[in-house]
Amino acid sequence: MADETPPPQPFDSLTTPLVWADADGRIRTCNVAFARWLGVGRKRLIDQPLAALEVDGDVLRLALRTPGDPADGPMRVRRLVLAFLGGEPRFADAWLSREADGGLLLEAHPVDEFPGADPTLAMPLALSAALRGLAHELRNPLAGLKGAAQLLARRVSDGESRELVALVDTEVARLGTLVDQLLSPRAPTPHRALNIHSVLEQVLRLAEADAGWAVRMIRDYDPSLPELSGDPDRLTQTIWNLVRNAIQAGAANITLRTRAALGVRIGDAVHAMVLRLEVVDDGRGVPEDMVEQIFLPLVSGRPDGSGLGLAMAQQVAREHRGALVYRSRAGHTVFTLQLPFPVEDEAAANAPEAPAA
């Protein structure tokens, strides 16, 4: 086995996992962050084939076989799943650079979940036309529902029934707005300050009306969160899509959890503080054959599904400079909506503390 070679200084002090390999793809050295990330001592990694760390797929193996020139710059390697000798899998997007001596440098950017494909890039024009046709067909039944809700409102007298009828009327109006947007796209509604927990309470009312006592809805809120800037109708629709998917996946318990996270990278931007909104359920999970496709439009795991809910949810996340990611196994699925707080809140989070008087 080759002797351990210390990494070039000052890389051992960085928190970004880095690993160097020779021209044959065997690990020469790595920094402390890489070894710590994989949960193994650095000496055990030396002389191991770099490709052997990949435990799912062959993304890294194919990248290592691709001839490269240092002048070409680094190659982006997405969706890596790495582990050492059966250890806990680690997920990352990475950059792979070819060095002058033929060696390789892998720079890993760890993630907890992988984002879905961008539906705006994946949807061809034919599907866009199909969606407009669907929206046109929805107009008549929505008009019928609105009329029925208005008639019911005149006939019911108790408060609970009136509240349910008002909920139906509100949702029909919101769906009508969505249909109009599909038929005649217009500029997004200007964002305004909103309390995310008010949006979640509206979603909870929808869930209770849809599933009744069959599903236990759990609130796990951080009441100290500042206000977001966004479109409450679009966010309500997005979160309701996630909750409804969980209900239809057979979940008995669904948790809505809000937390603040600091220093989060979304795309190419790093935000000082973001909202991390999780929809956690104990249903069947995402089908194995759909893990790479669930955010694509018109792709559904149910025979009666439209395949529009998650595609729309991903698009709404992007409209709010955020991202929608997930992790899933049978009995535990988590969809995480990450939304940056307004710039003034980010600036406040970065501001130095005032000196004590």
mmCIF file of C-alpha atoms in Angstrom:
data_model
loop_
_atom_site.group_PDB
_atom_site.id
_atom_site.type_symbol
_atom_site.label_atom_id
_atom_site.label_comp_id
_atom_site.label_asym_id
_atom_site.label_seq_id
_atom_site.Cartn_x
_atom_site.Cartn_y
_atom_site.Cartn_z
ATOM 1 C CA MET A 1 0.000 0.000 0.000
ATOM 2 C CA ALA A 2 1.244 3.492 -0.799
ATOM 3 C CA ASP A 3 2.364 5.738 2.034
ATOM 4 C CA GLU A 4 -0.088 8.374 3.134
ATOM 5 C CA THR A 5 0.609 11.681 1.443
ATOM 6 C CA PRO A 6 -0.580 14.774 3.271
ATOM 7 C CA PRO A 7 -2.924 16.916 1.194
ATOM 8 C CA PRO A 8 -1.596 20.179 -0.240
ATOM 9 C CA GLN A 9 -1.753 22.977 2.278
ATOM 10 C CA PRO A 10 -4.023 24.643 3.297
ATOM 11 C CA PHE A 11 -6.692 22.196 2.048
ATOM 12 C CA ASP A 12 -6.658 20.156 5.259
ATOM 13 C CA SER A 13 -8.273 23.081 7.059
ATOM 14 C CA LEU A 14 -11.192 23.345 4.616
ATOM 15 C CA THR A 15 -14.671 22.006 5.367
ATOM 16 C CA THR A 16 -15.256 21.037 1.698
ATOM 17 C CA PRO A 17 -14.483 17.306 1.163
ATOM 18 C CA LEU A 18 -11.561 16.914 -1.277
ATOM 19 C CA VAL A 19 -9.857 13.765 -2.549
ATOM 20 C CA TRP A 20 -6.890 13.352 -4.901
ATOM 21 C CA ALA A 21 -6.336 10.293 -7.112
ATOM 22 C CA ASP A 22 -3.520 9.271 -9.440
ATOM 23 C CA ALA A 23 -3.860 8.736 -13.190
ATOM 24 C CA ASP A 24 -5.083 5.179 -12.543
ATOM 25 C CA GLY A 25 -7.906 6.448 -10.308
ATOM 26 C CA ARG A 26 -6.402 5.259 -6.995
ATOM 27 C CA ILE A 27 -6.656 7.592 -4.030
ATOM 28 C CA ARG A 28 -3.386 9.356 -3.209
ATOM 29 C CA THR A 29 -4.728 11.424 -0.335
ATOM 30 C CA CYS A 30 -7.721 13.383 0.907
ATOM 31 C CA ASN A 31 -8.353 16.164 3.345
ATOM 32 C CA VAL A 32 -9.779 15.643 6.816
ATOM 33 C CA ALA A 33 -13.225 16.828 5.700
ATOM 34 C CA PHE A 34 -13.506 14.043 3.079
ATOM 35 C CA ALA A 35 -12.518 11.287 5.511
ATOM 36 C CA ARG A 36 -14.809 12.672 8.205
ATOM 37 C CA TRP A 37 -17.691 12.946 5.709
ATOM 38 C CA LEU A 38 -17.357 9.242 4.810
ATOM 39 C CA GLY A 39 -16.893 8.314 8.470
ATOM 40 C CA VAL A 40 -13.514 6.583 8.005
ATOM 41 C CA GLY A 41 -9.890 7.244 8.903
ATOM 42 C CA ARG A 42 -7.850 8.848 6.146
ATOM 43 C CA LYS A 43 -5.225 6.077 6.124
ATOM 44 C CA ARG A 44 -7.862 3.486 5.189
ATOM 45 C CA LEU A 45 -8.714 5.424 2.026
ATOM 46 C CA ILE A 46 -5.171 5.610 0.656
ATOM 47 C CA ASP A 47 -4.594 3.460 -2.455
ATOM 48 C CA GLN A 48 -8.268 2.520 -2.725
ATOM 49 C CA PRO A 49 -9.868 2.881 -6.205
ATOM 50 C CA LEU A 50 -11.834 6.117 -6.197
ATOM 51 C CA ALA A 51 -14.574 4.502 -8.299
ATOM 52 C CA ALA A 52 -15.028 1.804 -5.637
ATOM 53 C CA LEU A 53 -16.528 4.417 -3.313
ATOM 54 C CA GLU A 54 -19.565 4.752 -5.606
ATOM 55 C CA VAL A 55 -22.319 2.511 -4.259
ATOM 56 C CA ASP A 56 -25.253 3.422 -6.481
ATOM 57 C CA GLY A 57 -25.014 3.946 -10.242
ATOM 58 C CA ASP A 58 -21.958 4.517 -12.391
ATOM 59 C CA VAL A 59 -21.845 8.315 -12.686
ATOM 60 C CA LEU A 60 -18.362 8.576 -11.180
ATOM 61 C CA ARG A 61 -17.021 5.524 -13.016
ATOM 62 C CA LEU A 62 -18.046 6.989 -16.372
ATOM 63 C CA ALA A 63 -16.587 10.388 -15.479
ATOM 64 C CA LEU A 64 -13.244 8.829 -14.537
ATOM 65 C CA ARG A 65 -13.071 7.080 -17.910
ATOM 66 C CA THR A 66 -13.636 10.332 -19.789
ATOM 67 C CA PRO A 67 -10.315 11.695 -21.042
ATOM 68 C CA GLY A 68 -9.750 15.261 -20.050
ATOM 69 C CA ASP A 69 -7.273 18.078 -20.233
ATOM 70 C CA PRO A 70 -6.482 20.471 -17.369
ATOM 71 C CA ALA A 71 -7.191 23.344 -19.747
ATOM 72 C CA ASP A 72 -10.791 22.149 -20.142
ATOM 73 C CA GLY A 73 -11.600 23.028 -16.554
ATOM 74 C CA PRO A 74 -13.516 20.912 -14.011
ATOM 75 C CA MET A 75 -16.324 18.524 -14.984
ATOM 76 C CA ARG A 76 -19.637 18.650 -13.102
ATOM 77 C CA VAL A 77 -20.616 15.262 -11.657
ATOM 78 C CA ARG A 78 -24.165 15.162 -10.318
ATOM 79 C CA ARG A 79 -25.992 12.841 -7.943
ATOM 80 C CA LEU A 80 -23.079 10.897 -6.495
ATOM 81 C CA VAL A 81 -23.752 8.284 -3.819
ATOM 82 C CA LEU A 82 -20.518 7.353 -2.043
ATOM 83 C CA ALA A 83 -19.650 5.073 0.876
ATOM 84 C CA PHE A 84 -16.631 3.190 2.223
ATOM 85 C CA LEU A 85 -16.929 -0.610 2.532
ATOM 86 C CA GLY A 86 -20.655 -0.768 3.239
ATOM 87 C CA GLY A 87 -20.759 2.336 5.395
ATOM 88 C CA GLU A 88 -23.602 4.819 5.482
ATOM 89 C CA PRO A 89 -24.215 6.268 1.989
ATOM 90 C CA ARG A 90 -23.323 9.930 1.491
ATOM 91 C CA PHE A 91 -24.877 12.088 -1.206
ATOM 92 C CA ALA A 92 -23.164 14.859 -3.140
ATOM 93 C CA ASP A 93 -22.845 16.844 -6.321
ATOM 94 C CA ALA A 94 -19.177 17.203 -7.260
ATOM 95 C CA TRP A 95 -16.552 18.756 -9.506
ATOM 96 C CA LEU A 96 -13.871 16.518 -11.060
ATOM 97 C CA SER A 97 -10.651 18.197 -12.236
ATOM 98 C CA ARG A 98 -7.793 16.715 -14.271
ATOM 99 C CA GLU A 99 -4.365 17.814 -13.007
ATOM 100 C CA ALA A 100 -1.222 18.407 -15.039
ATOM 101 C CA ASP A 101 0.369 15.077 -13.999
ATOM 102 C CA GLY A 102 -2.735 13.140 -15.098
ATOM 103 C CA GLY A 103 -4.078 12.860 -11.576
ATOM 104 C CA LEU A 104 -7.574 13.794 -10.452
ATOM 105 C CA LEU A 105 -9.139 16.092 -7.859
ATOM 106 C CA LEU A 106 -12.699 15.433 -6.704
ATOM 107 C CA GLU A 107 -14.452 18.267 -4.843
ATOM 108 C CA ALA A 108 -17.659 17.047 -3.183
ATOM 109 C CA HIS A 109 -20.577 19.256 -2.167
ATOM 110 C CA PRO A 110 -22.644 17.117 0.241
ATOM 111 C CA VAL A 111 -26.442 17.260 0.161
ATOM 112 C CA ASP A 112 -29.128 15.561 2.247
ATOM 113 C CA GLU A 113 -31.496 15.144 -0.697
ATOM 114 C CA PHE A 114 -31.288 15.424 -4.453
ATOM 115 C CA PRO A 115 -33.406 18.058 -6.220
ATOM 116 C CA GLY A 116 -35.788 17.015 -8.941
ATOM 117 C CA ALA A 117 -35.495 17.854 -12.603
ATOM 118 C CA ASP A 118 -36.567 21.344 -13.621
ATOM 119 C CA PRO A 119 -40.025 20.905 -15.167
ATOM 120 C CA THR A 120 -39.589 24.072 -17.236
ATOM 121 C CA LEU A 121 -36.726 22.336 -19.051
ATOM 122 C CA ALA A 122 -38.346 18.915 -19.212
ATOM 123 C CA MET A 123 -41.750 19.880 -20.622
ATOM 124 C CA PRO A 124 -41.909 19.954 -24.416
ATOM 125 C CA LEU A 125 -44.305 22.216 -26.277
ATOM 126 C CA ALA A 126 -46.715 19.350 -26.932
ATOM 127 C CA LEU A 127 -47.243 18.822 -23.195
ATOM 128 C CA SER A 128 -47.742 22.537 -22.685
ATOM 129 C CA ALA A 129 -50.480 22.463 -25.322
ATOM 130 C CA ALA A 130 -52.040 19.409 -23.643
ATOM 131 C CA LEU A 131 -52.140 21.244 -20.296
ATOM 132 C CA ARG A 132 -53.938 24.168 -21.882
ATOM 133 C CA GLY A 133 -56.484 21.771 -23.354
ATOM 134 C CA LEU A 134 -56.998 20.212 -19.933
ATOM 135 C CA ALA A 135 -57.426 23.653 -18.366
ATOM 136 C CA HIS A 136 -60.081 24.502 -20.956
ATOM 137 C CA GLU A 137 -62.012 21.303 -20.117
ATOM 138 C CA LEU A 138 -61.894 22.122 -16.399
ATOM 139 C CA ARG A 139 -63.657 25.444 -16.757
ATOM 140 C CA ASN A 140 -67.197 24.040 -17.006
ATOM 141 C CA PRO A 141 -67.052 21.690 -13.973
ATOM 142 C CA LEU A 142 -65.460 24.465 -11.898
ATOM 143 C CA ALA A 143 -68.312 26.791 -12.837
ATOM 144 C CA GLY A 144 -70.776 24.084 -11.783
ATOM 145 C CA LEU A 145 -69.027 23.629 -8.437
ATOM 146 C CA LYS A 146 -69.074 27.371 -7.800
ATOM 147 C CA GLY A 147 -72.808 27.531 -8.495
ATOM 148 C CA ALA A 148 -73.502 24.534 -6.264
ATOM 149 C CA ALA A 149 -71.483 26.096 -3.435
ATOM 150 C CA GLN A 150 -73.493 29.309 -3.730
ATOM 151 C CA LEU A 151 -76.787 27.385 -3.558
ATOM 152 C CA LEU A 152 -75.593 25.401 -0.537
ATOM 153 C CA ALA A 153 -74.586 28.606 1.222
ATOM 154 C CA ARG A 154 -78.230 29.728 1.106
ATOM 155 C CA ARG A 155 -79.570 26.476 2.545
ATOM 156 C CA VAL A 156 -77.227 25.728 5.440
ATOM 157 C CA SER A 157 -77.645 27.460 8.759
ATOM 158 C CA ASP A 158 -75.160 25.984 11.260
ATOM 159 C CA GLY A 159 -71.714 27.526 11.560
ATOM 160 C CA GLU A 160 -69.673 24.388 10.771
ATOM 161 C CA SER A 161 -71.545 23.760 7.502
ATOM 162 C CA ARG A 162 -71.180 27.370 6.485
ATOM 163 C CA GLU A 163 -67.424 27.158 7.132
ATOM 164 C CA LEU A 164 -67.120 24.062 4.920
ATOM 165 C CA VAL A 165 -69.150 25.673 2.132
ATOM 166 C CA ALA A 166 -66.952 28.783 2.343
ATOM 167 C CA LEU A 167 -63.874 26.534 2.085
ATOM 168 C CA VAL A 168 -65.286 24.920 -1.070
ATOM 169 C CA ASP A 169 -66.021 28.325 -2.569
ATOM 170 C CA THR A 170 -62.505 29.599 -1.764
ATOM 171 C CA GLU A 171 -60.842 26.554 -3.285
ATOM 172 C CA VAL A 172 -62.983 26.678 -6.434
ATOM 173 C CA ALA A 173 -62.006 30.335 -6.878
ATOM 174 C CA ARG A 174 -58.313 29.476 -6.429
ATOM 175 C CA LEU A 175 -58.511 26.595 -8.920
ATOM 176 C CA GLY A 176 -60.299 28.902 -11.344
ATOM 177 C CA THR A 177 -57.396 31.324 -11.087
ATOM 178 C CA LEU A 178 -54.928 28.499 -11.801
ATOM 179 C CA VAL A 179 -56.941 27.440 -14.849
ATOM 180 C CA ASP A 180 -56.938 31.032 -16.115
ATOM 181 C CA GLN A 181 -53.161 31.160 -15.688
ATOM 182 C CA LEU A 182 -52.741 27.994 -17.758
ATOM 183 C CA LEU A 183 -54.936 29.348 -20.518
ATOM 184 C CA SER A 184 -53.589 32.899 -20.467
ATOM 185 C CA PRO A 185 -50.181 33.027 -18.759
ATOM 186 C CA ARG A 186 -49.382 36.361 -17.197
ATOM 187 C CA ALA A 187 -46.716 37.844 -15.014
ATOM 188 C CA PRO A 188 -46.541 36.256 -11.531
ATOM 189 C CA THR A 189 -48.487 37.947 -8.754
ATOM 190 C CA PRO A 190 -46.227 40.370 -6.840
ATOM 191 C CA HIS A 191 -44.991 38.751 -3.656
ATOM 192 C CA ARG A 192 -46.014 40.160 -0.298
ATOM 193 C CA ALA A 193 -45.151 39.558 3.318
ATOM 194 C CA LEU A 194 -46.850 36.478 4.730
ATOM 195 C CA ASN A 195 -46.817 34.200 7.747
ATOM 196 C CA ILE A 196 -46.028 30.673 6.562
ATOM 197 C CA HIS A 197 -47.990 29.201 9.457
ATOM 198 C CA SER A 198 -51.173 30.892 8.212
ATOM 199 C CA VAL A 199 -50.621 29.115 4.890
ATOM 200 C CA LEU A 200 -50.112 25.808 6.714
ATOM 201 C CA GLU A 201 -53.302 26.253 8.728
ATOM 202 C CA GLN A 202 -55.241 26.638 5.475
ATOM 203 C CA VAL A 203 -53.646 23.408 4.229
ATOM 204 C CA LEU A 204 -54.601 21.657 7.464
ATOM 205 C CA ARG A 205 -58.230 22.672 6.990
ATOM 206 C CA LEU A 206 -58.125 21.211 3.485
ATOM 207 C CA ALA A 207 -56.583 17.983 4.791
ATOM 208 C CA GLU A 208 -59.185 17.621 7.526
ATOM 209 C CA ALA A 209 -61.975 18.138 4.990
ATOM 210 C CA ASP A 210 -60.390 15.625 2.583
ATOM 211 C CA ALA A 211 -59.247 12.834 4.909
ATOM 212 C CA GLY A 212 -61.245 13.443 8.087
ATOM 213 C CA TRP A 213 -60.079 11.284 10.981
ATOM 214 C CA ALA A 214 -58.261 8.809 8.717
ATOM 215 C CA VAL A 215 -55.035 10.835 8.900
ATOM 216 C CA ARG A 216 -53.426 12.413 11.945
ATOM 217 C CA MET A 217 -52.056 15.858 11.090
ATOM 218 C CA ILE A 218 -49.209 17.005 13.353
ATOM 219 C CA ARG A 219 -48.001 20.595 13.736
ATOM 220 C CA ASP A 220 -44.297 21.074 14.509
ATOM 221 C CA TYR A 221 -43.859 24.821 14.053
ATOM 222 C CA ASP A 222 -41.093 27.225 14.987
ATOM 223 C CA PRO A 223 -43.129 30.280 16.097
ATOM 224 C CA SER A 224 -40.059 32.539 16.047
ATOM 225 C CA LEU A 225 -39.706 32.488 12.245
ATOM 226 C CA PRO A 226 -39.862 35.881 10.503
ATOM 227 C CA GLU A 227 -42.281 36.601 7.684
ATOM 228 C CA LEU A 228 -41.635 35.326 4.175
ATOM 229 C CA SER A 229 -42.135 37.219 0.936
ATOM 230 C CA GLY A 230 -44.284 35.198 -1.436
ATOM 231 C CA ASP A 231 -47.573 34.351 -3.096
ATOM 232 C CA PRO A 232 -49.851 32.764 -0.462
ATOM 233 C CA ASP A 233 -52.176 31.143 -3.021
ATOM 234 C CA ARG A 234 -49.329 29.482 -4.904
ATOM 235 C CA LEU A 235 -47.691 28.307 -1.685
ATOM 236 C CA THR A 236 -51.000 26.951 -0.376
ATOM 237 C CA GLN A 237 -51.454 24.948 -3.581
ATOM 238 C CA THR A 238 -47.878 23.654 -3.423
ATOM 239 C CA ILE A 239 -48.032 22.442 0.175
ATOM 240 C CA TRP A 240 -51.515 21.003 -0.310
ATOM 241 C CA ASN A 241 -50.197 19.007 -3.292
ATOM 242 C CA LEU A 242 -47.503 17.506 -1.039
ATOM 243 C CA VAL A 243 -49.956 16.707 1.759
ATOM 244 C CA ARG A 244 -52.509 15.214 -0.630
ATOM 245 C CA ASN A 245 -49.826 12.982 -2.170
ATOM 246 C CA ALA A 246 -48.994 11.739 1.329
ATOM 247 C CA ILE A 247 -52.673 11.003 2.025
ATOM 248 C CA GLN A 248 -52.991 9.115 -1.251
ATOM 249 C CA ALA A 249 -49.825 7.141 -0.407
ATOM 250 C CA GLY A 250 -51.623 5.675 2.602
ATOM 251 C CA ALA A 251 -50.060 7.817 5.322
ATOM 252 C CA ALA A 252 -51.583 7.549 8.785
ATOM 253 C CA ASN A 253 -49.489 10.415 10.200
ATOM 254 C CA ILE A 254 -48.383 13.591 8.422
ATOM 255 C CA THR A 255 -46.186 16.198 10.083
ATOM 256 C CA LEU A 256 -45.803 19.798 8.935
ATOM 257 C CA ARG A 257 -42.495 21.054 10.335
ATOM 258 C CA THR A 258 -40.962 24.527 10.015
ATOM 259 C CA ARG A 259 -37.407 25.457 10.923
ATOM 260 C CA ALA A 260 -34.850 28.111 10.017
ATOM 261 C CA ALA A 261 -31.574 26.987 8.417
ATOM 262 C CA LEU A 262 -28.446 29.115 8.055
ATOM 263 C CA GLY A 263 -25.982 29.339 5.193
ATOM 264 C CA VAL A 264 -27.929 27.225 2.706
ATOM 265 C CA ARG A 265 -26.902 26.928 -0.956
ATOM 266 C CA ILE A 266 -29.787 26.864 -3.434
ATOM 267 C CA GLY A 267 -28.529 26.594 -6.993
ATOM 268 C CA ASP A 268 -25.631 28.997 -7.368
ATOM 269 C CA ALA A 269 -26.678 31.310 -4.516
ATOM 270 C CA VAL A 270 -25.899 30.971 -0.807
ATOM 271 C CA HIS A 271 -28.588 32.405 1.466
ATOM 272 C CA ALA A 272 -27.883 33.492 5.005
ATOM 273 C CA MET A 273 -31.200 32.154 6.280
ATOM 274 C CA VAL A 274 -33.916 30.050 4.676
ATOM 275 C CA LEU A 275 -37.170 28.477 5.732
ATOM 276 C CA ARG A 276 -36.951 24.685 5.800
ATOM 277 C CA LEU A 277 -40.527 23.417 5.556
ATOM 278 C CA GLU A 278 -40.856 19.634 5.773
ATOM 279 C CA VAL A 279 -43.868 17.472 4.958
ATOM 280 C CA VAL A 280 -43.149 14.138 6.658
ATOM 281 C CA ASP A 281 -45.347 11.074 6.215
ATOM 282 C CA ASP A 282 -45.340 7.355 7.015
ATOM 283 C CA GLY A 283 -46.940 6.195 3.757
ATOM 284 C CA ARG A 284 -45.710 3.803 1.089
ATOM 285 C CA GLY A 285 -42.988 6.119 -0.184
ATOM 286 C CA VAL A 286 -41.966 7.021 -3.733
ATOM 287 C CA PRO A 287 -42.014 3.984 -6.069
ATOM 288 C CA GLU A 288 -38.479 2.797 -6.866
ATOM 289 C CA ASP A 289 -38.988 3.134 -10.622
ATOM 290 C CA MET A 290 -40.066 6.768 -10.297
ATOM 291 C CA VAL A 291 -37.390 8.322 -8.096
ATOM 292 C CA GLU A 292 -35.824 10.175 -11.046
ATOM 293 C CA GLN A 293 -39.111 11.245 -12.636
ATOM 294 C CA ILE A 294 -41.497 12.357 -9.925
ATOM 295 C CA PHE A 295 -41.045 16.077 -10.625
ATOM 296 C CA LEU A 296 -41.737 15.690 -14.354
ATOM 297 C CA PRO A 297 -45.167 16.786 -15.610
ATOM 298 C CA LEU A 298 -47.783 14.127 -16.434
ATOM 299 C CA VAL A 299 -45.777 11.451 -14.554
ATOM 300 C CA SER A 300 -47.772 9.818 -11.751
ATOM 301 C CA GLY A 301 -47.493 6.693 -9.649
ATOM 302 C CA ARG A 302 -51.283 6.314 -9.528
ATOM 303 C CA PRO A 303 -53.543 5.239 -12.398
ATOM 304 C CA ASP A 304 -55.878 8.160 -11.649
ATOM 305 C CA GLY A 305 -53.145 10.713 -11.000
ATOM 306 C CA SER A 306 -52.652 13.773 -13.221
ATOM 307 C CA GLY A 307 -48.904 14.029 -12.662
ATOM 308 C CA LEU A 308 -49.136 17.817 -12.314
ATOM 309 C CA GLY A 309 -48.897 18.365 -8.545
ATOM 310 C CA LEU A 310 -45.163 17.880 -7.989
ATOM 311 C CA ALA A 311 -44.187 19.565 -11.252
ATOM 312 C CA MET A 312 -46.160 22.610 -10.161
ATOM 313 C CA ALA A 313 -44.715 22.451 -6.635
ATOM 314 C CA GLN A 314 -41.176 22.492 -8.023
ATOM 315 C CA GLN A 315 -42.020 25.436 -10.267
ATOM 316 C CA VAL A 316 -43.524 27.413 -7.360
ATOM 317 C CA ALA A 317 -40.397 26.752 -5.302
ATOM 318 C CA ARG A 318 -38.288 28.236 -8.109
ATOM 319 C CA GLU A 319 -40.608 31.246 -8.379
ATOM 320 C CA HIS A 320 -39.736 31.945 -4.731
ATOM 321 C CA ARG A 321 -35.950 31.499 -5.320
ATOM 322 C CA GLY A 322 -36.195 28.209 -3.465
ATOM 323 C CA ALA A 323 -35.987 24.486 -4.099
ATOM 324 C CA LEU A 324 -38.017 21.361 -3.451
ATOM 325 C CA VAL A 325 -36.076 18.226 -2.517
ATOM 326 C CA TYR A 326 -37.011 14.884 -1.035
ATOM 327 C CA ARG A 327 -35.858 11.617 0.469
ATOM 328 C CA SER A 328 -38.034 8.540 0.668
ATOM 329 C CA ARG A 329 -38.254 4.975 1.811
ATOM 330 C CA ALA A 330 -41.283 2.869 2.714
ATOM 331 C CA GLY A 331 -42.730 4.264 5.935
ATOM 332 C CA HIS A 332 -40.745 7.521 5.906
ATOM 333 C CA THR A 333 -40.935 10.170 3.183
ATOM 334 C CA VAL A 334 -39.836 13.774 3.602
ATOM 335 C CA PHE A 335 -40.438 16.523 1.055
ATOM 336 C CA THR A 336 -38.506 19.661 1.985
ATOM 337 C CA LEU A 337 -39.410 23.090 0.641
ATOM 338 C CA GLN A 338 -36.518 25.522 1.070
ATOM 339 C CA LEU A 339 -37.455 29.199 0.733
ATOM 340 C CA PRO A 340 -35.077 32.125 1.360
ATOM 341 C CA PHE A 341 -36.197 34.790 3.760
ATOM 342 C CA PRO A 342 -36.203 38.375 2.414
ATOM 343 C CA VAL A 343 -32.839 40.022 1.899
ATOM 344 C CA GLU A 344 -33.265 42.317 4.897
ATOM 345 C CA ASP A 345 -33.677 39.256 7.148
ATOM 346 C CA GLU A 346 -30.539 37.707 5.632
ATOM 347 C CA ALA A 347 -28.668 40.941 6.283
ATOM 348 C CA ALA A 348 -29.914 40.997 9.881
ATOM 349 C CA ALA A 349 -28.775 37.395 10.355
ATOM 350 C CA ASN A 350 -25.249 38.370 9.169
ATOM 351 C CA ALA A 351 -25.021 41.618 11.111
ATOM 352 C CA PRO A 352 -22.533 41.628 14.008
ATOM 353 C CA GLU A 353 -23.958 41.771 17.466
ATOM 354 C CA ALA A 354 -24.031 45.185 19.074
ATOM 355 C CA PRO A 355 -21.422 45.584 21.842
ATOM 356 C CA ALA A 356 -22.749 45.324 25.348
ATOM 357 C CA ALA A 357 -23.427 48.638 27.016
#
